[in-house]
PDB file of C-alpha atoms in Angstrom:
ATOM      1  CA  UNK A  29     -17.945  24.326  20.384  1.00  0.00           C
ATOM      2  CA  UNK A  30     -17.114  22.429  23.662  1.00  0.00           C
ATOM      3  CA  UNK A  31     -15.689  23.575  26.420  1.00  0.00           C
ATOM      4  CA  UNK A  32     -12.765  20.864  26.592  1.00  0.00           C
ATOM      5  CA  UNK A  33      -8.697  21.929  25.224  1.00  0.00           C
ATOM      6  CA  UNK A  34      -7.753  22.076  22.008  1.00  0.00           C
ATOM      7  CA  UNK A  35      -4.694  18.959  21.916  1.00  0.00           C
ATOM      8  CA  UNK A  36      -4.020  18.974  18.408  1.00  0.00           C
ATOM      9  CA  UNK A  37      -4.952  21.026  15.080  1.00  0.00           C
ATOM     10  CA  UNK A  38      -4.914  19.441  11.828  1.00  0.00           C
ATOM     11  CA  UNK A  39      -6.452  20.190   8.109  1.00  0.00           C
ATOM     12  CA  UNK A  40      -7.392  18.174   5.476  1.00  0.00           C
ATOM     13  CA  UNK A  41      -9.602  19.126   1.921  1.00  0.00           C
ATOM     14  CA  UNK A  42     -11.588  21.801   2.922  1.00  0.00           C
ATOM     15  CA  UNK A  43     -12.074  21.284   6.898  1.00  0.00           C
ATOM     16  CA  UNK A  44     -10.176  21.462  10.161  1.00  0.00           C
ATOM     17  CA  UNK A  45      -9.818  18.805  12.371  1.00  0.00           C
ATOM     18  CA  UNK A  46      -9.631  20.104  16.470  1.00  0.00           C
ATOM     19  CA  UNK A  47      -8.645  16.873  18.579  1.00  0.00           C
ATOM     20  CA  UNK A  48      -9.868  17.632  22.305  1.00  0.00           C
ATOM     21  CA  UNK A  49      -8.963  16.340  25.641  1.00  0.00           C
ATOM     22  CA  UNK A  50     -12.665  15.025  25.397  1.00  0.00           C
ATOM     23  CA  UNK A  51     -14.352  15.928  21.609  1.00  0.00           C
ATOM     24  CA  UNK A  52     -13.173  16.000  18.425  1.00  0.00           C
ATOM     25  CA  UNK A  53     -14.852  18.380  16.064  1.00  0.00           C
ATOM     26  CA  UNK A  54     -14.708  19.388  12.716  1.00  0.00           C
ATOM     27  CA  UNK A  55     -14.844  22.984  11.315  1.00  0.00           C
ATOM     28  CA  UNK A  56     -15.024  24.101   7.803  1.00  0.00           C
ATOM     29  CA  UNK A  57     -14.147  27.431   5.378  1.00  0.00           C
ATOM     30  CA  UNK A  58     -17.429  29.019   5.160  1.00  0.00           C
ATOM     31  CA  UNK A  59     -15.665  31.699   2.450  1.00  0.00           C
ATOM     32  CA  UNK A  60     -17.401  34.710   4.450  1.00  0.00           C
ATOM     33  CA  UNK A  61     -14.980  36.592   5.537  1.00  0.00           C
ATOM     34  CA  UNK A  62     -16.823  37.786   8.214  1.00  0.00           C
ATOM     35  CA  UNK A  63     -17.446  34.235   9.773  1.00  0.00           C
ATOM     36  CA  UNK A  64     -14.077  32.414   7.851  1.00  0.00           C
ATOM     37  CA  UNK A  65     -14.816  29.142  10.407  1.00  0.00           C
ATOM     38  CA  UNK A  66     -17.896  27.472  10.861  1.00  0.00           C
ATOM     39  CA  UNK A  67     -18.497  23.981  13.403  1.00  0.00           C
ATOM     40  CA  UNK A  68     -20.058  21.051  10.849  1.00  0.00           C
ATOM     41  CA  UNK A  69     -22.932  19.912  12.850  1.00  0.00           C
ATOM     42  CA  UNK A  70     -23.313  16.615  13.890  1.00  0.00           C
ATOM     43  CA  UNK A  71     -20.061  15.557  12.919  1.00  0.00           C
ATOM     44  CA  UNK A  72     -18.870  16.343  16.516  1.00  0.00           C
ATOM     45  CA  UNK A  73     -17.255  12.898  18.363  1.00  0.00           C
ATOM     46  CA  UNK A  74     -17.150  12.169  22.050  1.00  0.00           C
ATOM     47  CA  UNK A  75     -13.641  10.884  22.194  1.00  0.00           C
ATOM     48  CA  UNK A  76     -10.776  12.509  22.698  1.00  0.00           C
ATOM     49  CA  UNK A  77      -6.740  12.831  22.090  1.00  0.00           C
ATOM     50  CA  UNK A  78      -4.455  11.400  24.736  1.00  0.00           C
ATOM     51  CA  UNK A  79      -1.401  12.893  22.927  1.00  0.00           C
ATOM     52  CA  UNK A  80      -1.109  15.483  20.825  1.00  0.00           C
ATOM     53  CA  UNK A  81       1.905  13.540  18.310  1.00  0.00           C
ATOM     54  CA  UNK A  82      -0.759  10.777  18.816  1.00  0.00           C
ATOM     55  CA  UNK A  83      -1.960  11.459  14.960  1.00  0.00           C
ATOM     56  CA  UNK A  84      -1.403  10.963  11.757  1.00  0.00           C
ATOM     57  CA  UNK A  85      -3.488  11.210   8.557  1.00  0.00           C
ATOM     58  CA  UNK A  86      -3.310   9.634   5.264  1.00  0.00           C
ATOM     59  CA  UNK A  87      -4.997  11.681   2.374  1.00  0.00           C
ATOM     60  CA  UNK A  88      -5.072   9.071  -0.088  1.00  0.00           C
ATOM     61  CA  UNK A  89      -7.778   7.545   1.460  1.00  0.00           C
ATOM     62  CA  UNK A  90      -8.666  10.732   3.664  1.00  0.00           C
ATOM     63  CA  UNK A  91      -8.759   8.579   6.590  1.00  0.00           C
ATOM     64  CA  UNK A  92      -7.248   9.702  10.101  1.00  0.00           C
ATOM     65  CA  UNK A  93      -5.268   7.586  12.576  1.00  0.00           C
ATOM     66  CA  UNK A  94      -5.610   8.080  16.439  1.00  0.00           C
ATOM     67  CA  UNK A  95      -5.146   7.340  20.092  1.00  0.00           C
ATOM     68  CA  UNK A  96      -7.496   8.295  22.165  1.00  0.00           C
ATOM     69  CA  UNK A  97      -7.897   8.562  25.824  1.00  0.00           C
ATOM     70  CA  UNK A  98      -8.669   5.346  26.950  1.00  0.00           C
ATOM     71  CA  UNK A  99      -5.274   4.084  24.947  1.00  0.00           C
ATOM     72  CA  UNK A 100      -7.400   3.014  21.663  1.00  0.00           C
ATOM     73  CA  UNK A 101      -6.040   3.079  18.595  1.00  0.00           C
ATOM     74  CA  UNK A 102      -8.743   3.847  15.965  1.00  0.00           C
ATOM     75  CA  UNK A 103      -8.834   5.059  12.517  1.00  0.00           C
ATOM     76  CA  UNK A 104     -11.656   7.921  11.812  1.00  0.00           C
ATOM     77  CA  UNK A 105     -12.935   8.318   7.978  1.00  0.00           C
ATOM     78  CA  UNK A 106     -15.776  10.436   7.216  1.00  0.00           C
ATOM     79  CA  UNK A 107     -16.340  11.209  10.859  1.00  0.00           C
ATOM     80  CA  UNK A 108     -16.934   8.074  12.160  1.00  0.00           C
ATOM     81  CA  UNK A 109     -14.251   6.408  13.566  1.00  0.00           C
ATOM     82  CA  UNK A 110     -13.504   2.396  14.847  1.00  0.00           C
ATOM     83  CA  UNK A 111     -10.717   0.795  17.005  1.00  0.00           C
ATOM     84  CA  UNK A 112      -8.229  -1.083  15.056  1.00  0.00           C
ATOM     85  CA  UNK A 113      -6.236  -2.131  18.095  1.00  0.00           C
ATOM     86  CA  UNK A 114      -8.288  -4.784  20.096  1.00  0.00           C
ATOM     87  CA  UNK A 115      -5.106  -7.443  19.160  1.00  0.00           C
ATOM     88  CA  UNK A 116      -2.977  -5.536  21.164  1.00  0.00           C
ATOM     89  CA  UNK A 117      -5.563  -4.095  23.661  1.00  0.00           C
ATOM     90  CA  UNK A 118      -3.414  -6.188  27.106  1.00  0.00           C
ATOM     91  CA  UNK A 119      -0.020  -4.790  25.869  1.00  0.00           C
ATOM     92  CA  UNK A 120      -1.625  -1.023  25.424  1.00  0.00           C
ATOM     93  CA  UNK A 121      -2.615  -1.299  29.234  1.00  0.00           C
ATOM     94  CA  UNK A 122       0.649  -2.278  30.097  1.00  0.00           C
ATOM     95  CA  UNK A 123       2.208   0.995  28.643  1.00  0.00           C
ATOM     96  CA  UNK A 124       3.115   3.075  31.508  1.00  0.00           C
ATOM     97  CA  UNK A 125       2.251   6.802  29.922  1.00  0.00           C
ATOM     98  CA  UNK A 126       0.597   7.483  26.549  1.00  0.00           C
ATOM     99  CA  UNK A 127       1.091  11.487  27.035  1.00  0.00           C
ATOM    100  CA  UNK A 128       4.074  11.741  24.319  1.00  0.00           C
ATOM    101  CA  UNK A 129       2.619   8.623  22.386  1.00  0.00           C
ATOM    102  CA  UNK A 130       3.405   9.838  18.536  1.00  0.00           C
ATOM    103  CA  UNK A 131       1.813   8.280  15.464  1.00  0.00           C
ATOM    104  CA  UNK A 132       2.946   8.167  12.071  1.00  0.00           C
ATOM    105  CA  UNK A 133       2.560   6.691   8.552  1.00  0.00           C
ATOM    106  CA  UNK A 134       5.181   5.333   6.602  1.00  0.00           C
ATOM    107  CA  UNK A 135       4.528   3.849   3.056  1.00  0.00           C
ATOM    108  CA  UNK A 136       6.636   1.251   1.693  1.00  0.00           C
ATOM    109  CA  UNK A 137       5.736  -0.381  -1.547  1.00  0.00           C
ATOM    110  CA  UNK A 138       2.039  -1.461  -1.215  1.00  0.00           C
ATOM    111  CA  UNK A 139       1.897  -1.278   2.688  1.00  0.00           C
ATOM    112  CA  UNK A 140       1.260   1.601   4.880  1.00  0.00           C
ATOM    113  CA  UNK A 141       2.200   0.947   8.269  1.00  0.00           C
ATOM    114  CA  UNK A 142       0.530   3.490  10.877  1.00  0.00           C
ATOM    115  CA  UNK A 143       3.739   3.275  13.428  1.00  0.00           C
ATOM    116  CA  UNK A 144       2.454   4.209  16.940  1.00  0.00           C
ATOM    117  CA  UNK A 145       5.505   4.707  18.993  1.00  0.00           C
ATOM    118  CA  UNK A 146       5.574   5.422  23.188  1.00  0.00           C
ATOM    119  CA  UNK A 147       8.581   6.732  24.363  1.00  0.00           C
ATOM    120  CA  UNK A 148       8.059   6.602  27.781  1.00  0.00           C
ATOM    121  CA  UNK A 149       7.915   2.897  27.749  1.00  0.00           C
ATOM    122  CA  UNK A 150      10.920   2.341  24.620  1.00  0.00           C
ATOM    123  CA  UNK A 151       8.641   0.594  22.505  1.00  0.00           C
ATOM    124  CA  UNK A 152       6.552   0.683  19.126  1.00  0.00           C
ATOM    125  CA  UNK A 153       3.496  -1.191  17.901  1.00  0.00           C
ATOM    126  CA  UNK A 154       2.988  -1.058  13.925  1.00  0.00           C
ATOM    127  CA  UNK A 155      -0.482  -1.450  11.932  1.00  0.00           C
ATOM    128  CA  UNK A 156      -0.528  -2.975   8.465  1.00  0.00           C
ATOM    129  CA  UNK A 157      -3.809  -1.355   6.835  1.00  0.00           C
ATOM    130  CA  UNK A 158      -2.546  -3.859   3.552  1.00  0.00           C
ATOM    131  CA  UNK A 159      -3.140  -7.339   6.214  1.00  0.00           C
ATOM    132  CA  UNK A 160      -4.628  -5.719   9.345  1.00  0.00           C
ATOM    133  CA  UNK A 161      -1.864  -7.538  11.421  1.00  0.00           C
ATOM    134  CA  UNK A 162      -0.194  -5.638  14.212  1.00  0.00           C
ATOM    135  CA  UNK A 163       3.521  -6.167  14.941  1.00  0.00           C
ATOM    136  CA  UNK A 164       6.324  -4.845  17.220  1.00  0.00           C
ATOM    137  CA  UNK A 165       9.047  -3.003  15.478  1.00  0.00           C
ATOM    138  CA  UNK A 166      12.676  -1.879  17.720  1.00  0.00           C
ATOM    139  CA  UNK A 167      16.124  -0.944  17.659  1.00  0.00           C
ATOM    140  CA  UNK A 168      18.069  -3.935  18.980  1.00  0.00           C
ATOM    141  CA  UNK A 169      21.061  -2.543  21.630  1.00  0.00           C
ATOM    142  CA  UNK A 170      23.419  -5.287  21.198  1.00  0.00           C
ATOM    143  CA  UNK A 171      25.571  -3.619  24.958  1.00  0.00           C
ATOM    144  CA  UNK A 172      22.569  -4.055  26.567  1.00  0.00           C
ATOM    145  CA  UNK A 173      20.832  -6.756  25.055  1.00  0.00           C
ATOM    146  CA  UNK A 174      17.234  -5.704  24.351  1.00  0.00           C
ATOM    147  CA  UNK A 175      14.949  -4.109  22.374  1.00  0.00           C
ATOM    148  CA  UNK A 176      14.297  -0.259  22.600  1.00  0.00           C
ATOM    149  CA  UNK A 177      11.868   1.492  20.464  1.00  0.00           C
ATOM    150  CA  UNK A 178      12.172   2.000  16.615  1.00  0.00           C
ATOM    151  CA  UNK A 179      14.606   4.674  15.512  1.00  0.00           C
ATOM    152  CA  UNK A 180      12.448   6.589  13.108  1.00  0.00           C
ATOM    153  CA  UNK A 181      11.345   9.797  14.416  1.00  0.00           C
ATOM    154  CA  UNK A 182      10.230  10.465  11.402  1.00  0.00           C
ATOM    155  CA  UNK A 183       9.209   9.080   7.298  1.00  0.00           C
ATOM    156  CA  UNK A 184       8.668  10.883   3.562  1.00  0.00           C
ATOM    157  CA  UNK A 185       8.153   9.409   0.499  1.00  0.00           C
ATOM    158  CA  UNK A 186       9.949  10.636  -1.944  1.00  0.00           C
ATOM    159  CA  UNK A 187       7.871  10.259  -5.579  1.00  0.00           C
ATOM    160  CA  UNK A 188      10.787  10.610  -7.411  1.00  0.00           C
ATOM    161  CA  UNK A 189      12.845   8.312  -6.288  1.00  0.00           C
ATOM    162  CA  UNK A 190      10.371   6.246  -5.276  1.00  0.00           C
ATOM    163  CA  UNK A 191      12.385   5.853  -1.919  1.00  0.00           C
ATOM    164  CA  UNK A 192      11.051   6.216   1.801  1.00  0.00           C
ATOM    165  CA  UNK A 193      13.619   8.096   4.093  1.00  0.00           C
ATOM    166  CA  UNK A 194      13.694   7.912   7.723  1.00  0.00           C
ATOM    167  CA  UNK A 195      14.604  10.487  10.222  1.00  0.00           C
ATOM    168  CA  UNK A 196      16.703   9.177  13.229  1.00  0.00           C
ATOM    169  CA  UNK A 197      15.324   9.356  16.861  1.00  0.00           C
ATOM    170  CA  UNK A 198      19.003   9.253  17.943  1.00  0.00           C
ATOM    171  CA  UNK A 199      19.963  12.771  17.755  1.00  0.00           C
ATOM    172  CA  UNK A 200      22.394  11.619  15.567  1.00  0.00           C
ATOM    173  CA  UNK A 201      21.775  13.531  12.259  1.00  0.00           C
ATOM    174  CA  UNK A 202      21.452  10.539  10.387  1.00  0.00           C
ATOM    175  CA  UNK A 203      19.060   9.847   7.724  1.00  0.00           C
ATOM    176  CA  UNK A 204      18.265   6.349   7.081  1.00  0.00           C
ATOM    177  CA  UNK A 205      16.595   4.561   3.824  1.00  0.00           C
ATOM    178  CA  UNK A 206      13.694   2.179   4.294  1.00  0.00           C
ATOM    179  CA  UNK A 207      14.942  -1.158   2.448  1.00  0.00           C
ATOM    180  CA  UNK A 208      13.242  -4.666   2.761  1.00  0.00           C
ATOM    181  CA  UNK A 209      16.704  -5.849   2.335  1.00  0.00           C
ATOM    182  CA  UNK A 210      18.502  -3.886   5.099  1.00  0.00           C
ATOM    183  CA  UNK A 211      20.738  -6.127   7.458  1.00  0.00           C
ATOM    184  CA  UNK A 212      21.436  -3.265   9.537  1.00  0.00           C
ATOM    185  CA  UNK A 213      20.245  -0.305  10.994  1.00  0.00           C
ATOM    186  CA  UNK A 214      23.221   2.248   9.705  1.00  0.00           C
ATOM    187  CA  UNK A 215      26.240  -0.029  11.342  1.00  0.00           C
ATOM    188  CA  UNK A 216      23.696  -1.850  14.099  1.00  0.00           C
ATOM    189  CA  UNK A 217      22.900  -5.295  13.841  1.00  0.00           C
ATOM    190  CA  UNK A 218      18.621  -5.842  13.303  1.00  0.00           C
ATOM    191  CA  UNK A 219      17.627  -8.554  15.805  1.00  0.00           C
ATOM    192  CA  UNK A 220      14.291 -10.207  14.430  1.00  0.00           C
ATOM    193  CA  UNK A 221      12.491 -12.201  17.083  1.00  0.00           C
ATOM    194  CA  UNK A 222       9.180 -14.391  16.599  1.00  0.00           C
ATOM    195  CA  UNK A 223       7.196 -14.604  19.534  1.00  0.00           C
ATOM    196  CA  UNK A 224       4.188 -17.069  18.687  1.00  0.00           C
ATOM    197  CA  UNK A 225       1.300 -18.043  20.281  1.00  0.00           C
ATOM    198  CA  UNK A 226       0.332 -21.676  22.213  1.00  0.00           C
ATOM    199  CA  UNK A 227       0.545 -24.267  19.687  1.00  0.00           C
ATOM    200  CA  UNK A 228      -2.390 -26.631  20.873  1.00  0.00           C
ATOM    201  CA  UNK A 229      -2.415 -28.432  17.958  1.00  0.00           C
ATOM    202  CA  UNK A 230      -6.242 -27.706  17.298  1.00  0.00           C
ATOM    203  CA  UNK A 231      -7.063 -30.095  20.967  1.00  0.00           C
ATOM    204  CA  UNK A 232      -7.033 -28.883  24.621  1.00  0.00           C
ATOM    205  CA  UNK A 233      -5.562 -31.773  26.098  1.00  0.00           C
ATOM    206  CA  UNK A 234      -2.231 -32.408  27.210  1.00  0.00           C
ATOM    207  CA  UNK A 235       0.630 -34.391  24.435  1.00  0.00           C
ATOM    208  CA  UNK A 236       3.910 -35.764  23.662  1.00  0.00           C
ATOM    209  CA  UNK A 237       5.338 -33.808  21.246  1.00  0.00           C
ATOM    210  CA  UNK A 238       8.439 -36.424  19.074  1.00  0.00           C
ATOM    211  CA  UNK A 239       9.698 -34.638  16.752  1.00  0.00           C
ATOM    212  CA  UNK A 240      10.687 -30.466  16.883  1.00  0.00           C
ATOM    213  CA  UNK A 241      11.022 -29.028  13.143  1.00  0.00           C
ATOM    214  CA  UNK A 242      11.338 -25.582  11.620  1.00  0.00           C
ATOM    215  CA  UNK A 243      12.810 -23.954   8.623  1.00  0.00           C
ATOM    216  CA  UNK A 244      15.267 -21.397   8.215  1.00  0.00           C
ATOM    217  CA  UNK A 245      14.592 -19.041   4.641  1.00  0.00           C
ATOM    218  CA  UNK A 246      17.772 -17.254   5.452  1.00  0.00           C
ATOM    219  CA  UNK A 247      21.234 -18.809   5.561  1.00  0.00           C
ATOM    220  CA  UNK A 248      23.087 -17.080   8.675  1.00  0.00           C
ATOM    221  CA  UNK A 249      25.726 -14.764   7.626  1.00  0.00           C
ATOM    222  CA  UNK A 250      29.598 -15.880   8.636  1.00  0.00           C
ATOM    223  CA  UNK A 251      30.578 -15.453  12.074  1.00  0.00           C
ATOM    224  CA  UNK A 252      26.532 -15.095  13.022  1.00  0.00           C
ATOM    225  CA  UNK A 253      24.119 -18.173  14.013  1.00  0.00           C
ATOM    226  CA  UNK A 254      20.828 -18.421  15.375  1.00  0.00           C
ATOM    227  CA  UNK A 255      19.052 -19.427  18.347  1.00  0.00           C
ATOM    228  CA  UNK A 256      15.753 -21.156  18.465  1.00  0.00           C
ATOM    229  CA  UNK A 257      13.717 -20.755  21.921  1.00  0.00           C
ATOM    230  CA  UNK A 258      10.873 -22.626  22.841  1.00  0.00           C
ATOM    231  CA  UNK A 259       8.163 -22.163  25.864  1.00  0.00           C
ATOM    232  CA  UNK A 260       6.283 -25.663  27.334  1.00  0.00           C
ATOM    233  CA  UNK A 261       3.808 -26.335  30.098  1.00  0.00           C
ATOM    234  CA  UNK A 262       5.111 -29.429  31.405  1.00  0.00           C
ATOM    235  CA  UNK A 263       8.863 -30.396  32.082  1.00  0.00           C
ATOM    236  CA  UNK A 264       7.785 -33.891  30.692  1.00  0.00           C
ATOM    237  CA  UNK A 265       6.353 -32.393  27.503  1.00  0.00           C
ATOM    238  CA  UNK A 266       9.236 -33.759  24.940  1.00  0.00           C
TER     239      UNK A 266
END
């Protein structure tokens, strides 16, 4: 119905979804086969796709999953649709081109993580619809020593085994099982870094901090150990 380009098709029930550089609309099976396709009126939305891998949908709870073109992440349901990606709003302007941004669900267990993944930039942000908390997920290059995006290129559940299987973004013909209690992606090591925020202690003044704790739920494995990093303001703060 608008004059923008069509970025990306999709159905779901008894409608078709057409993402836009600029609209998104929503077309339905009339069942004359004369006029198969009609536009659902006022259901049209003036936002539009800024990739078209940028979406993924999730009919269990018919809701869709999105970025648009001002590098929101949203999630539409019954044609309305919100951003869910305000926690990560500074990091989304950092990204360098969303063109080939690809979105996709994986379920595991009771979460569904909506896995938004920019190649361009070698990184991926993942949504937890279960908490609502937004995390970074990678593939740790242990030559290089950093963090490159996460290796799925793509996920299926499998009902009857009840398993989630991964496709590799390697080009390496692997296929990989989703397991809580994975040390290893195939025969690399996983790398888990916690970046927190300022600890001010719940007052904005400056302190002496005495005593540095924290606890360890894992017991290292041999030949392995960890490394604890921490950020202050002052050189004199401990």
């Amino acid at each position: 119905a608008e004059s923008d380009a069509i970025v990306a098709l999709y159905k779901s029930w008894n409608e078709i979804a057409l993402f836009g550089s600029t609209t998104i609309e929503f077309w339905y099976v009339t069942g004359d086969s004369s006029v198969p396709y009609a536009n659902m009126e006022g259901t049209s939305l003036n936002v539009g796709l800024a990739s078209k891998n940028g979406v993924t949908y999730d009919p269990e709870t018919s809701t869709w999953y999105f970025i648009d073109s001002q590098r929101n992440i949203n999630m539409l349901t019954n044609h309305g649709f919100k951003s869910i990606s305000e926690p990560i709003d500074g990091l989304l302007e950092q990204i360098t081109d969303a063109s080939d941004t690809r979105l996709d669900i994986i379920t595991f267990g009771s979460h569904k993580f909506i896995v938004c993944t920019f190649p361009t930039d070698e990184v991926t942000y993942v949504y937890d619809t279960l908490t609502g908390f937004w995390v970074q997920w990678g593939r740790y290059d242990t030559a290089e020593g950093k963090y490159f995006e996460y290796l799925a290129r793509s996920a299926s559940w499998i009902t009857r085994t009840g398993k989630t299987l991964i496709g590799s973004d390697l080009n390496d013909g692997l296929i990989y099982e989703f397991d809580k209690n994975a040390y290893q992606d195939g025969t690399e090591i996983i790398r888990t870094s916690l970046l927190s925020g300022w600890i001010d202690c719940d007052a904005l003044v400056s302190k002496n901090w005495k005593v540095l704790s924290y606890r360890m739920k894992r017991q290292s494995s041999e030949g392995y150990s960890y490394n604890l990093r921490f950020r202050k303001n002052y050189l004199d703060a401990f």
